[in-house]
Coordinates of C-alpha atoms in Angstrom, one line a residue:
M1 CA 31.6 -120.7 26.1
R2 CA 30.5 -123.3 23.5
K3 CA 28.8 -125.6 26.4
I4 CA 26.9 -122.5 28.7
L5 CA 25.2 -122.0 24.9
F6 CA 24.7 -124.8 23.7
G7 CA 22.8 -124.8 27.4
V8 CA 20.8 -122.1 26.2
L9 CA 19.8 -122.9 23.1
L10 CA 18.2 -126.5 24.8
T11 CA 16.3 -125.4 27.4
A12 CA 15.0 -122.2 25.6
S13 CA 13.4 -125.2 22.6
F14 CA 12.1 -127.3 25.5
V15 CA 10.1 -124.2 27.5
G16 CA 9.0 -122.8 24.3
I17 CA 11.6 -119.7 24.2
P18 CA 12.0 -118.5 20.9
D19 CA 16.2 -119.0 19.7
V20 CA 18.5 -116.6 17.6
R21 CA 18.4 -118.4 14.4
A22 CA 15.2 -119.4 15.2
E23 CA 13.5 -116.2 15.7
S24 CA 9.9 -116.7 13.3
C25 CA 9.4 -120.6 14.5
S26 CA 6.1 -120.5 15.7
L27 CA 6.6 -124.4 17.3
G28 CA 8.9 -124.5 20.4
S29 CA 7.8 -126.8 21.9
R30 CA 7.1 -130.9 21.2
E31 CA 3.4 -131.5 22.0
S32 CA 3.6 -127.3 19.4
M33 CA 5.1 -129.4 16.5
L34 CA 3.2 -132.6 16.8
N35 CA 0.2 -130.3 17.0
Y36 CA 1.1 -129.4 13.2
M37 CA 1.6 -131.9 11.7
Q38 CA -1.8 -133.3 13.3
E39 CA -3.7 -130.7 11.7
F40 CA -1.0 -130.5 8.2
A41 CA -0.9 -134.2 8.4
T42 CA -5.9 -134.6 8.6
G43 CA -6.2 -131.6 6.4
F44 CA -3.9 -133.0 3.4
P45 CA -5.7 -134.2 0.1
A46 CA -5.2 -137.9 -0.5
F47 CA -2.2 -139.3 -1.9
S48 CA -2.6 -139.0 -5.9
R49 CA -0.6 -138.8 -8.9
A50 CA -1.7 -135.6 -9.5
V51 CA -0.1 -134.3 -5.6
A52 CA 2.7 -136.5 -6.5
M53 CA 3.7 -134.9 -9.4
G54 CA 3.0 -130.4 -8.9
T55 CA -0.3 -130.2 -10.1
N56 CA -2.6 -129.9 -7.2
P57 CA -3.1 -126.1 -6.4
D58 CA -4.5 -126.4 -2.3
A59 CA -1.1 -129.2 -2.4
N60 CA 1.5 -127.5 -3.7
Q61 CA 0.7 -124.2 -1.2
R62 CA 0.2 -126.7 2.1
L63 CA 4.1 -128.2 1.0
A64 CA 5.0 -124.7 0.8
S65 CA 3.8 -123.0 3.7
F66 CA 4.8 -126.3 5.6
R67 CA 9.1 -125.9 4.0
E68 CA 8.9 -122.5 5.4
A69 CA 7.8 -123.9 8.8
V70 CA 10.7 -126.5 8.6
A71 CA 13.0 -123.9 7.2
N72 CA 12.7 -121.4 10.2
C73 CA 12.6 -124.5 13.2
E74 CA 14.5 -126.5 11.5
L75 CA 17.2 -125.9 15.1
N76 CA 14.0 -126.5 17.1
L77 CA 12.9 -129.8 15.3
Q78 CA 16.7 -131.4 15.9
L79 CA 16.9 -130.2 19.6
T80 CA 14.1 -131.6 20.3
G81 CA 14.4 -134.8 18.6
M82 CA 11.2 -133.6 16.5
A83 CA 12.9 -134.3 12.9
A84 CA 11.6 -137.6 12.4
C85 CA 8.4 -137.2 12.6
F86 CA 8.3 -134.1 10.1
S87 CA 10.8 -136.5 7.6
S88 CA 8.0 -138.3 5.6
A89 CA 6.5 -134.4 4.8
N90 CA 9.1 -133.0 4.8
R91 CA 10.8 -135.1 1.8
L92 CA 7.5 -134.5 0.2
A93 CA 7.5 -130.9 -0.2
E94 CA 10.5 -131.6 -0.5
M95 CA 10.4 -134.1 -4.0
N96 CA 6.6 -131.0 -4.9
A97 CA 9.2 -128.2 -5.2
R98 CA 11.7 -130.7 -7.4
R99 CA 8.9 -131.4 -9.2
R100 CA 7.1 -127.5 -10.2
S101 CA 11.1 -126.3 -10.9
I102 CA 11.8 -128.6 -13.9
S103 CA 7.7 -128.9 -15.6
G104 CA 7.9 -130.4 -19.0
L105 CA 11.6 -131.3 -18.6
A106 CA 11.6 -134.9 -17.9
S107 CA 10.2 -137.2 -19.9
Q108 CA 11.5 -139.9 -17.9
G109 CA 10.1 -139.0 -14.6
M110 CA 12.7 -138.7 -13.0
E111 CA 13.7 -135.4 -10.6
M112 CA 15.5 -133.3 -12.6
S113 CA 15.6 -132.3 -15.7
D114 CA 16.6 -135.0 -18.1
Q115 CA 19.9 -133.4 -19.3
D116 CA 20.7 -133.1 -15.7
Y117 CA 20.2 -136.0 -15.3
Q118 CA 22.4 -136.9 -18.6
A119 CA 24.7 -135.5 -16.8
Q120 CA 24.8 -137.4 -13.9
L121 CA 24.8 -140.8 -15.0
P122 CA 28.3 -142.7 -14.2
S123 CA 30.4 -142.7 -16.9
I124 CA 30.5 -146.4 -17.6
L125 CA 26.5 -146.0 -18.4
K126 CA 27.5 -143.1 -20.9
T127 CA 28.2 -145.5 -24.0
L128 CA 27.3 -149.2 -24.5
P129 CA 30.3 -152.2 -25.1
P130 CA 32.6 -151.8 -28.1
E131 CA 31.6 -155.5 -29.0
L132 CA 27.8 -153.7 -29.1
S133 CA 28.9 -149.9 -30.2
N134 CA 27.4 -150.8 -33.8
G135 CA 24.3 -152.6 -32.7
L136 CA 23.6 -156.4 -31.9
P137 CA 26.1 -158.9 -33.7
S138 CA 24.8 -161.9 -35.5
N139 CA 27.2 -163.9 -33.2
W140 CA 26.3 -162.6 -30.4
R141 CA 25.9 -165.7 -28.1
E142 CA 29.3 -166.2 -29.0
V143 CA 30.3 -162.8 -28.1
A144 CA 28.5 -163.4 -25.0
A145 CA 30.6 -166.5 -24.1
Q146 CA 33.5 -165.3 -25.1
K147 CA 33.3 -162.1 -22.2
G148 CA 31.9 -164.0 -19.7
W149 CA 28.1 -162.6 -20.0
Q150 CA 24.9 -164.1 -19.4
A151 CA 22.5 -163.8 -22.3
V152 CA 19.4 -164.4 -23.5
S153 CA 16.6 -164.3 -25.8
Y154 CA 12.6 -163.5 -25.2
R155 CA 9.3 -162.6 -26.1
S156 CA 7.9 -160.1 -24.0
R157 CA 4.5 -159.8 -22.1
T158 CA 4.7 -156.6 -21.0
V159 CA 5.9 -154.0 -23.5
G160 CA 5.5 -153.7 -27.3
N161 CA 8.9 -151.8 -29.0
P162 CA 8.6 -148.6 -30.6
G163 CA 8.5 -148.4 -33.9
P164 CA 6.1 -149.8 -36.6
S165 CA 6.6 -153.5 -36.1
K166 CA 6.1 -153.7 -32.3
S167 CA 7.8 -155.9 -32.3
Y168 CA 7.8 -158.1 -28.3
M169 CA 10.7 -159.9 -29.0
R170 CA 14.0 -158.8 -26.8
V171 CA 18.1 -159.8 -26.4
L172 CA 19.5 -159.6 -22.9
F173 CA 22.6 -159.3 -21.6
K174 CA 24.3 -159.3 -18.5
I175 CA 27.7 -157.6 -18.0
P176 CA 29.2 -158.4 -14.5
G177 CA 31.5 -156.1 -13.4
K178 CA 33.2 -153.8 -10.2
P179 CA 31.0 -151.5 -9.2
Y180 CA 29.4 -151.8 -11.5
E181 CA 26.9 -154.8 -13.7
R182 CA 25.9 -153.5 -16.7
W183 CA 21.8 -155.0 -18.2
I184 CA 22.3 -154.3 -21.5
Q185 CA 18.4 -155.1 -23.7
F186 CA 18.1 -154.9 -27.8
T187 CA 14.6 -155.7 -29.5
I188 CA 14.6 -157.5 -31.7
G189 CA 12.8 -158.6 -35.2
E190 CA 9.5 -159.8 -34.6
L191 CA 8.6 -164.1 -35.0
N192 CA 7.4 -163.5 -38.5
D193 CA 9.9 -160.5 -39.3
P194 CA 12.8 -161.8 -36.9
T195 CA 16.1 -160.3 -39.2
R196 CA 13.7 -156.8 -39.4
P197 CA 16.1 -154.4 -37.6
E198 CA 15.3 -152.9 -35.0
Q199 CA 16.3 -149.6 -33.1
L200 CA 16.1 -149.2 -29.6
V201 CA 18.7 -150.3 -27.4
D202 CA 17.9 -149.5 -22.7
A203 CA 20.9 -150.2 -20.3
I204 CA 21.0 -149.9 -16.4
A205 CA 24.5 -149.8 -14.1
V206 CA 23.3 -151.0 -10.8
N207 CA 26.3 -149.7 -8.5
T208 CA 26.4 -153.3 -6.1
E209 CA 28.7 -151.4 -3.5
T210 CA 26.3 -148.0 -3.6
K211 CA 22.8 -149.7 -4.3
Q212 CA 22.1 -147.0 -6.5
I213 CA 20.9 -147.6 -10.1
S214 CA 20.7 -145.7 -13.3
F215 CA 18.5 -145.8 -16.2
N216 CA 20.0 -145.2 -20.1
Q217 CA 19.0 -144.9 -23.4
F218 CA 20.3 -145.6 -27.1
W219 CA 18.8 -145.3 -30.0
R220 CA 19.9 -147.7 -33.3
N221 CA 18.6 -146.0 -36.8
T222 CA 16.6 -148.2 -39.7
S223 CA 19.3 -150.8 -40.0
G224 CA 19.8 -151.3 -36.9
T225 CA 23.3 -150.0 -36.4
D226 CA 25.3 -146.8 -34.7
P227 CA 23.6 -146.6 -31.6
Q228 CA 24.1 -143.5 -29.9
P229 CA 22.2 -141.9 -27.0
R230 CA 18.1 -141.4 -27.3
S231 CA 17.6 -138.6 -25.6
S232 CA 20.1 -136.2 -28.2
G233 CA 17.1 -137.5 -31.0
A234 CA 19.7 -138.7 -33.1
H235 CA 18.5 -141.6 -36.1
G236 CA 14.9 -139.5 -35.6
S237 CA 13.8 -141.0 -31.9
G238 CA 13.4 -137.6 -30.9
G239 CA 15.5 -137.3 -28.0
N240 CA 12.6 -138.0 -26.0
M241 CA 13.5 -140.7 -22.8
D242 CA 10.6 -143.3 -22.2
S243 CA 10.1 -143.6 -18.1
C244 CA 10.9 -146.6 -16.9
I245 CA 10.0 -145.2 -12.7
T246 CA 6.2 -146.0 -14.3
C247 CA 6.5 -150.1 -14.6
H248 CA 9.9 -150.3 -12.3
P249 CA 8.7 -150.1 -8.7
N250 CA 11.9 -151.8 -7.5
G251 CA 14.9 -151.0 -9.7
M252 CA 15.0 -153.7 -11.8
R253 CA 12.6 -155.9 -12.3
E254 CA 12.9 -159.6 -13.1
I255 CA 12.0 -161.2 -16.3
S256 CA 8.3 -162.8 -17.3
P257 CA 9.3 -164.6 -20.2
A258 CA 5.9 -165.5 -22.6
P259 CA 5.4 -169.2 -22.5
G260 CA 7.6 -171.3 -23.9
S261 CA 9.2 -167.9 -25.7
Y262 CA 12.4 -169.1 -24.7
N263 CA 14.4 -172.6 -25.6
A264 CA 16.1 -175.3 -23.3
K265 CA 19.7 -173.7 -22.7
D266 CA 18.1 -170.2 -22.0
A267 CA 16.0 -171.1 -19.6
P268 CA 18.8 -171.8 -16.3
V269 CA 20.0 -168.3 -17.2
I270 CA 17.4 -166.2 -16.7
E271 CA 16.9 -168.5 -14.0
A272 CA 19.8 -167.1 -12.7
M273 CA 18.9 -163.0 -14.3
N274 CA 16.3 -163.4 -12.2
A275 CA 18.3 -164.8 -9.2
S276 CA 20.6 -161.0 -9.1
M277 CA 17.7 -159.2 -9.4
Q278 CA 15.8 -160.8 -6.2
A279 CA 19.6 -160.2 -5.0
Y280 CA 19.5 -156.7 -5.0
K281 CA 16.9 -156.8 -2.8
R282 CA 16.0 -152.1 -2.9
L283 CA 17.6 -150.2 -4.9
N284 CA 17.6 -146.8 -5.1
W285 CA 16.7 -144.6 -8.1
Q286 CA 19.4 -142.3 -9.5
G287 CA 17.5 -139.4 -9.9
L288 CA 14.7 -140.0 -7.2
D289 CA 13.8 -140.4 -4.0
M290 CA 11.3 -143.3 -4.0
D291 CA 10.5 -142.7 0.1
A292 CA 8.2 -139.5 -1.0
Y293 CA 5.5 -140.6 -3.2
G294 CA 3.2 -141.8 0.1
P295 CA 1.7 -144.7 0.8
A296 CA 2.4 -148.6 -0.5
L297 CA -0.7 -149.2 -2.8
G298 CA -2.6 -151.5 -2.6
Q299 CA -3.1 -152.0 1.2
T300 CA -6.5 -153.9 1.6
D301 CA -5.8 -155.8 -1.8
G302 CA -3.0 -157.7 -0.7
C303 CA -0.4 -156.9 -3.1
V304 CA 1.7 -155.0 0.4
R305 CA 2.6 -158.9 1.2
C306 CA 5.5 -157.9 -1.5
H307 CA 5.2 -154.5 -2.6
N308 CA 5.8 -152.8 0.6
G309 CA 9.3 -150.5 0.2
Y310 CA 11.1 -153.5 1.2
T311 CA 9.8 -153.1 5.0
G312 CA 8.0 -156.6 5.5
D313 CA 9.5 -160.3 4.5
P314 CA 12.9 -159.8 3.3
A315 CA 12.5 -163.3 1.9
V316 CA 9.3 -161.7 -1.2
S317 CA 9.5 -158.0 0.1
R318 CA 9.4 -156.3 -3.3
G319 CA 9.2 -152.1 -4.0
A320 CA 5.8 -151.1 -2.9
L321 CA 3.5 -149.9 -5.2
T322 CA 3.1 -146.1 -5.8
V323 CA 0.8 -143.3 -7.4
M324 CA 4.2 -143.2 -10.1
T325 CA 2.8 -146.5 -11.4
A326 CA 1.0 -147.1 -14.2
A327 CA -2.5 -148.3 -12.8
S328 CA -2.6 -149.9 -17.1
N329 CA 1.0 -151.9 -15.1
F330 CA -0.7 -153.6 -12.1
R331 CA -3.6 -154.3 -14.3
H332 CA -1.7 -155.9 -16.8
K333 CA 0.6 -158.2 -14.9
L334 CA -2.6 -159.6 -12.4
V335 CA -5.3 -160.1 -15.2
D336 CA -3.0 -160.7 -18.6
D337 CA 0.0 -162.3 -17.2
L338 CA -1.2 -163.4 -14.0
S339 CA 2.9 -162.9 -13.4
M340 CA 1.2 -160.2 -9.8
T341 CA -1.8 -161.8 -8.2
P342 CA -2.2 -161.0 -4.5
T343 CA -3.0 -164.6 -3.2
T344 CA -2.2 -168.5 -5.0
L345 CA -3.5 -171.6 -4.4
S346 CA -1.0 -174.9 -5.0
S347 CA -3.3 -175.6 -8.1
R348 CA -2.3 -172.8 -9.4
D349 CA 1.4 -172.9 -8.5
E350 CA 1.5 -176.0 -10.3
A351 CA -0.3 -174.3 -13.6
L352 CA 2.6 -171.6 -13.5
Q353 CA 5.1 -174.2 -13.2
Y354 CA 3.5 -176.1 -16.5
L355 CA 3.8 -173.4 -18.5
K356 CA 7.1 -171.6 -17.0
N357 CA 8.6 -175.7 -18.4
I358 CA 7.4 -175.8 -21.6
P359 CA 11.0 -175.2 -23.1
L360 CA 11.9 -178.1 -20.7
N361 CA 9.8 -180.7 -21.9
I362 CA 9.0 -180.0 -26.4
P363 CA 11.6 -180.4 -28.9
E364 CA 12.4 -176.9 -29.9
E365 CA 10.7 -177.4 -33.7
A366 CA 7.6 -177.6 -31.8
R367 CA 8.4 -174.7 -29.2
Q368 CA 8.9 -172.4 -32.3
K369 CA 6.4 -173.9 -34.6
L370 CA 3.9 -173.1 -31.0
L371 CA 5.1 -169.6 -30.5
T372 CA 4.6 -169.0 -34.5
D373 CA 1.0 -170.9 -34.2
V374 CA -0.1 -168.6 -31.2
Y375 CA 0.5 -165.8 -31.9
F376 CA 0.6 -165.8 -35.8
G377 CA 3.9 -163.6 -36.0
S378 CA 3.8 -160.1 -34.2
S379 CA 0.8 -159.7 -31.2
P380 CA 0.2 -158.3 -27.6
S381 CA 1.2 -160.6 -24.9
N382 CA -2.5 -160.9 -22.8
F383 CA -4.4 -164.2 -21.4
D384 CA -5.7 -165.1 -24.1
H385 CA -2.7 -166.4 -25.1
T386 CA -1.5 -168.1 -22.4
R387 CA -4.8 -170.8 -23.4
R388 CA -4.3 -170.8 -26.6
T389 CA -0.4 -172.5 -25.6
L390 CA -2.8 -174.7 -23.6
D391 CA -4.2 -176.0 -26.2
W392 CA -2.2 -176.5 -28.6
L393 CA 0.2 -179.0 -26.4
R394 CA -3.1 -180.5 -26.1
D395 CA -3.9 -180.3 -30.0
N396 CA -0.4 -181.3 -30.9
I397 CA 1.4 -184.6 -31.2
G398 CA 5.3 -185.3 -29.8
L399 CA 7.6 -188.1 -31.2
N400 CA 6.3 -190.5 -28.5
G401 CA 2.9 -190.4 -30.5
L402 CA 0.6 -188.4 -27.5
P403 CA -0.3 -184.9 -26.8
Y404 CA 2.1 -183.3 -24.9
L405 CA -0.9 -182.1 -23.0
T406 CA -3.3 -184.5 -21.7
A407 CA -7.1 -183.1 -22.0
A408 CA -7.4 -183.8 -17.7
D409 CA -4.0 -181.7 -17.0
H410 CA -5.0 -179.5 -19.8
A411 CA -8.4 -178.9 -18.3
R412 CA -7.3 -179.3 -15.2
Y413 CA -4.9 -176.1 -15.9
Q414 CA -7.1 -174.3 -17.5
A415 CA -9.6 -174.3 -14.6
A416 CA -7.0 -172.9 -11.7
L417 CA -6.1 -170.0 -14.7
N418 CA -9.3 -168.5 -15.6
E419 CA -10.7 -168.7 -11.3
M420 CA -6.8 -167.1 -10.7
R421 CA -7.3 -164.5 -12.9
L422 CA -11.5 -163.4 -12.4
E423 CA -9.9 -162.8 -9.1
N424 CA -7.1 -160.7 -10.3
L425 CA -9.5 -158.8 -12.0
A426 CA -12.0 -158.1 -8.8
V427 CA -9.4 -156.8 -7.2
A428 CA -7.6 -154.1 -10.6
T429 CA -11.5 -153.4 -11.6
N430 CA -13.1 -152.6 -8.1
N431 CA -9.8 -151.6 -6.0
P432 CA -9.5 -147.3 -6.1
A433 CA -6.0 -147.5 -4.9
L434 CA -4.9 -149.5 -8.4
T435 CA -7.5 -147.7 -11.0
P436 CA -6.8 -144.7 -11.7
G437 CA -3.6 -145.1 -8.6
R438 CA -4.4 -143.1 -5.2
A439 CA -4.4 -143.7 -1.8
S440 CA -7.4 -143.0 0.6
E441 CA -7.5 -140.1 2.6
E442 CA -6.5 -142.0 6.4
E443 CA -3.7 -143.7 4.2
T444 CA -2.1 -140.8 3.3
R445 CA -2.5 -139.0 7.2
E446 CA -1.3 -142.6 9.0
W447 CA 1.8 -141.8 5.9
L448 CA 2.2 -138.4 7.2
L449 CA 2.7 -139.5 10.4
K450 CA 4.4 -142.9 10.5
D451 CA 7.5 -141.3 12.7
C452 CA 5.2 -139.5 15.0
D453 CA 5.3 -140.7 18.6
I454 CA 1.4 -139.8 18.8
P455 CA 0.1 -140.5 22.0
P456 CA -3.3 -142.6 22.8
P457 CA -6.4 -141.3 23.8
R458 CA -6.6 -140.5 27.3
A459 CA -9.1 -143.1 29.0
V460 CA -12.0 -141.2 30.7
P461 CA -12.4 -142.7 34.4
P462 CA -15.0 -144.3 35.1
P463 CA -17.7 -141.3 37.2
A464 CA -17.0 -142.3 40.9
V465 CA -20.3 -143.9 42.5
V466 CA -20.2 -142.3 46.1
D467 CA -22.6 -144.9 48.4
S468 CA -24.3 -142.4 51.3
D469 CA -23.7 -145.4 53.5
G470 CA -20.1 -145.5 52.9
A471 CA -19.2 -142.1 51.7
D472 CA -15.0 -142.3 53.4
E473 CA -14.7 -145.9 51.0
P474 CA -13.1 -145.8 48.0
A475 CA -14.1 -145.3 44.0
N476 CA -15.5 -148.3 42.4
G477 CA -14.7 -150.6 44.9
A478 CA -11.8 -150.4 45.0
T479 CA -9.9 -151.3 48.8
N480 CA -6.8 -152.4 50.3
G481 CA -7.4 -155.4 50.8
S482 CA -6.0 -158.9 48.6
G483 CA -9.3 -159.8 47.4
G484 CA -10.6 -156.2 46.3
S485 CA -10.1 -155.0 42.7
S486 CA -7.7 -151.6 42.4
A487 CA -6.9 -149.6 39.2
T488 CA -3.2 -151.7 39.9
Q489 CA -4.9 -155.0 39.1
Q490 CA -6.8 -153.6 35.8

C-alpha cells in the first residue's frame, strides 16, 4: 500500500496535479518551479546589508511570500528534485525571518538574541581557565609554559582596545584540548603605560570535530581583575558584546602584528598559531548561517581568489567577504596594513617579508626603542607607521656601525609598498561592492540561481533557403554525401 501511495504522489507531482499534502501548492512541475525561481531572482533587490538585516521592506515582502510558497510546495520540491534550486533563497528567507524576530536583541550580530546565544555556549567557554580566572597573571609566560599553552604578546594593527587608553597591545593564549581548542586574548597597557589595567578579554572555542566556532567576552574591573561575562553588564561593561563577524569572515583571523611589535622568541609561536588557524579551514559560526548572506563581494577585483567561501584553491581559500563584513575593515586591511591585497609582486612580497622579520634582525633593546619612537606610546596603526618603521631602521645604527637598513633597500621597499597601497586604495575607493558593501543585481540573481539547472537558450535555426531549381534538396545545402555539411557535423 505504501508503494502504491508513493507512486501516486510521484506521478501527481510530475504531471502537475497537487497531492493531498500540498493542496495549496501552485508549483506542480519542474518547469513551473524553475520559472518561479527565475522570476523571483530577477525581481529581487540587489543584495545589501539592509536586505540581510531585514530592514528592506521590498525584500522582506518577497521573502515572506517565498517562504509561504516553499511551505506549501515542500513535498513537490523533494519529489521533483528542485529543493537544491530553492536552497539559497530558502536559507536567505529563513535567516531574514530570524533577523526580524530579534531586532534590537543581538548586539553580537548573530541570528539570535545575546541571551539565547550565551545560553547555548559550550560550557568550556562560559568561564576562563582557573589560571586566568582573576585576570592576566604577571608571570603569564611561566604559566603558559607549565600548562603547555602557546602564548605571545604583540601589537594589533586593526582594533584599539575599548576604554580610555585605546591600547593596541595584546596577550594571546592558545589552549589545546579535545574536542575544544580555546583562544583567549587579554588587552594590556600601551607602550607608554604598560602596567595600566585593561578590562576586555576575548575568548573563542573551536570544536575541531564539528567545526563549530563560538565566541564570548569577559570584562575585568578597573584594577584588571575579576573577569566576568561581558553580557552580564559586570564592572560597568553595559552588557553589549562586540560583533566579531563584521571582521572575521573566516571565523578565525590570523594574527597580523604591527611590524617589530613582538620579540624574536615569539616569532615562531606566532607562525605556529597562524598555521593552526589556517588548518581549521572552514568553520561554522554558532548562531549564524554564513551561506545565507549573499554572493561573495569583490568579484571584479581579485578578492575572491582567496575570499571565496572555501570553494577555490584549498591553499589560499578563505571565508567569503559578505555584506556583513564592515566596509571600514576592507579599507583598513587594504590600505593601512596591506595584509589583504588582491595582487602581489615579488618586490612587494620581499618588502612585506622584511617587515615581518624585524624582530629576528635587530637586538631586543633596539626593537623596543623602535616601537616607542614610531608609535609615540599609544596611537592607531596605519600605513604611515609602516613608513616610519622603515625610516627608523635606515636612520639608526646597529652594533656593527652600519644602519639597520641601507638607503638603497629603504628606497626599494618604500617604492614597492607605496605602489601596492595606491593600487589597493583604488580598489577600496572605487569598488561599489566593497564600499558601502553590496552586490550588484546581476550578482544577486546569479547567487540565488546558482544551484538551479537552467537550460541554455534555445538556438533559433536559420531560415531555410530553397533553391527554385532544387526544391527537393535538403535545406542549407546539406547532402547525404560525406563531403557535405550536416547538422551533426557543425
